[in-house]
Amino acid sequence: MLVSPKLMFENCYGKYGIAAVNVFTMEQVLALFRAGEKASAPFIVQLTPKARNYASPGMVLAMVNAAADLYKDAVFAIHLDHGDESHIKDALDSGGYQSVMIDASHDDFANNVKRTKRIVQNAHELNVCVEAELGVLGGVEDDISIEEKYAKYTNPDEVERFVSETQCDSLAVAVGTSHGAYKFSGNQGLQFDILSEIQDRLPGFPIVLHGGSAVNLQEIKRINNSGGILGEDASGVDPDEVVKSIGYGVVKINIATDTRLLWTRVHREFFRDSPDLFDPVIPGSEYMDAYEEFMVHKFNMFKANGKAKNFN
């Protein structure tokens, strides 16, 4: 069942978090829906410009809709993540999306407001929600790379004016996370003082945490034991900190890196242990099983399990 993210956020604020998961392949789409239905947890399917370019916009959306037909009890929304104006226009024109994200955070404040406001006006005419971003995250998100020295935290002094002028429906903030597998230098973690001040200035307003993957070191080690050469200094967000952030207004937690690492580990171990095999269906099935287990664990961690009934 399709549900607007706005309704999800109103229901979950301060109580549980919504997992927003980037998908690229059929296996990821099917496993996400299997997990959501199994846990009876609402979730957001995120499609990025890179995923749309890889499979074509129509194909990737068709996979999501086909999965919804198979798992009719799944409660979900479809979101365009990190869209630019061209991808957002195409998504709005083609339909099928309940929300879009305009990432103008690399612009100065005035241009960010200007670009975001224009997208909000177009999207709201179609009852589509808009996520904006204020503050710059480091790391890599598909084709976007931001050097750490240019990453900066969201300024709480700007959030009220930004939301008021743009009328965006949710706000992604920079509070210490980065995209990719190398999220932190040192052990600084999430900046709860910034989150707290943002919540004080925007009480009840939905906040989004990008770069929410945990980057399990055991997964890294298993990948490397199977021929990988990933740095074992990779670090993700402490799951306890993600859970804690829900009490500070974070309603949506983005996940991408963890599912990529899982794909890599499953396939590397499979072909290491079965070098005589070449059938993609076998490791693909193993990946879907591992993905389902992983996402059910995330839903439980975010306290979203069983919450799908709230939208019946």
JSON list of C-alpha atoms in Angstrom, two decimals, residues 82 103-107 133 135-153 174 177-180 182-183:
[
{"chain": "A", "resi": 82, "resn": "HIS", "atom": "CA", "xyz": [19.45, 13.37, -4.50]},
{"chain": "A", "resi": 103, "resn": "ASP", "atom": "CA", "xyz": [19.88, 18.64, -3.09]},
{"chain": "A", "resi": 104, "resn": "ALA", "atom": "CA", "xyz": [21.02, 22.23, -3.52]},
{"chain": "A", "resi": 105, "resn": "SER", "atom": "CA", "xyz": [23.10, 22.13, -0.34]},
{"chain": "A", "resi": 106, "resn": "HIS", "atom": "CA", "xyz": [26.31, 22.82, -2.25]},
{"chain": "A", "resi": 107, "resn": "ASP", "atom": "CA", "xyz": [24.93, 26.23, -3.27]},
{"chain": "A", "resi": 133, "resn": "GLU", "atom": "CA", "xyz": [19.10, 19.61, 2.42]},
{"chain": "A", "resi": 135, "resn": "GLY", "atom": "CA", "xyz": [24.52, 21.75, 5.28]},
{"chain": "A", "resi": 136, "resn": "VAL", "atom": "CA", "xyz": [26.94, 19.60, 3.27]},
{"chain": "A", "resi": 137, "resn": "LEU", "atom": "CA", "xyz": [27.74, 15.95, 3.93]},
{"chain": "A", "resi": 138, "resn": "GLY", "atom": "CA", "xyz": [31.16, 14.56, 3.09]},
{"chain": "A", "resi": 139, "resn": "GLY", "atom": "CA", "xyz": [31.88, 11.28, 1.32]},
{"chain": "A", "resi": 140, "resn": "VAL", "atom": "CA", "xyz": [30.44, 9.88, -1.88]},
{"chain": "A", "resi": 141, "resn": "GLU", "atom": "CA", "xyz": [26.79, 9.50, -2.90]},
{"chain": "A", "resi": 142, "resn": "ASP", "atom": "CA", "xyz": [26.72, 7.91, -6.37]},
{"chain": "A", "resi": 143, "resn": "ASP", "atom": "CA", "xyz": [28.31, 10.57, -8.60]},
{"chain": "A", "resi": 144, "resn": "ILE", "atom": "CA", "xyz": [28.52, 13.27, -5.90]},
{"chain": "A", "resi": 145, "resn": "SER", "atom": "CA", "xyz": [31.85, 13.55, -4.12]},
{"chain": "A", "resi": 146, "resn": "ILE", "atom": "CA", "xyz": [32.50, 16.12, -1.41]},
{"chain": "A", "resi": 147, "resn": "GLU", "atom": "CA", "xyz": [35.95, 16.40, 0.08]},
{"chain": "A", "resi": 148, "resn": "GLU", "atom": "CA", "xyz": [35.92, 16.29, 3.86]},
{"chain": "A", "resi": 149, "resn": "LYS", "atom": "CA", "xyz": [37.41, 19.77, 4.13]},
{"chain": "A", "resi": 150, "resn": "TYR", "atom": "CA", "xyz": [34.34, 21.17, 2.36]},
{"chain": "A", "resi": 151, "resn": "ALA", "atom": "CA", "xyz": [31.83, 19.29, 4.52]},
{"chain": "A", "resi": 152, "resn": "LYS", "atom": "CA", "xyz": [30.14, 21.45, 7.11]},
{"chain": "A", "resi": 153, "resn": "TYR", "atom": "CA", "xyz": [27.48, 21.04, 9.73]},
{"chain": "A", "resi": 174, "resn": "ALA", "atom": "CA", "xyz": [24.58, 17.56, 8.23]},
{"chain": "A", "resi": 177, "resn": "THR", "atom": "CA", "xyz": [27.63, 11.63, 8.92]},
{"chain": "A", "resi": 178, "resn": "SER", "atom": "CA", "xyz": [29.11, 11.14, 5.47]},
{"chain": "A", "resi": 179, "resn": "HIS", "atom": "CA", "xyz": [28.07, 9.15, 2.44]},
{"chain": "A", "resi": 180, "resn": "GLY", "atom": "CA", "xyz": [29.93, 5.93, 1.71]},
{"chain": "A", "resi": 182, "resn": "TYR", "atom": "CA", "xyz": [34.19, 6.02, 5.60]},
{"chain": "A", "resi": 183, "resn": "LYS", "atom": "CA", "xyz": [31.87, 8.23, 7.58]}
]
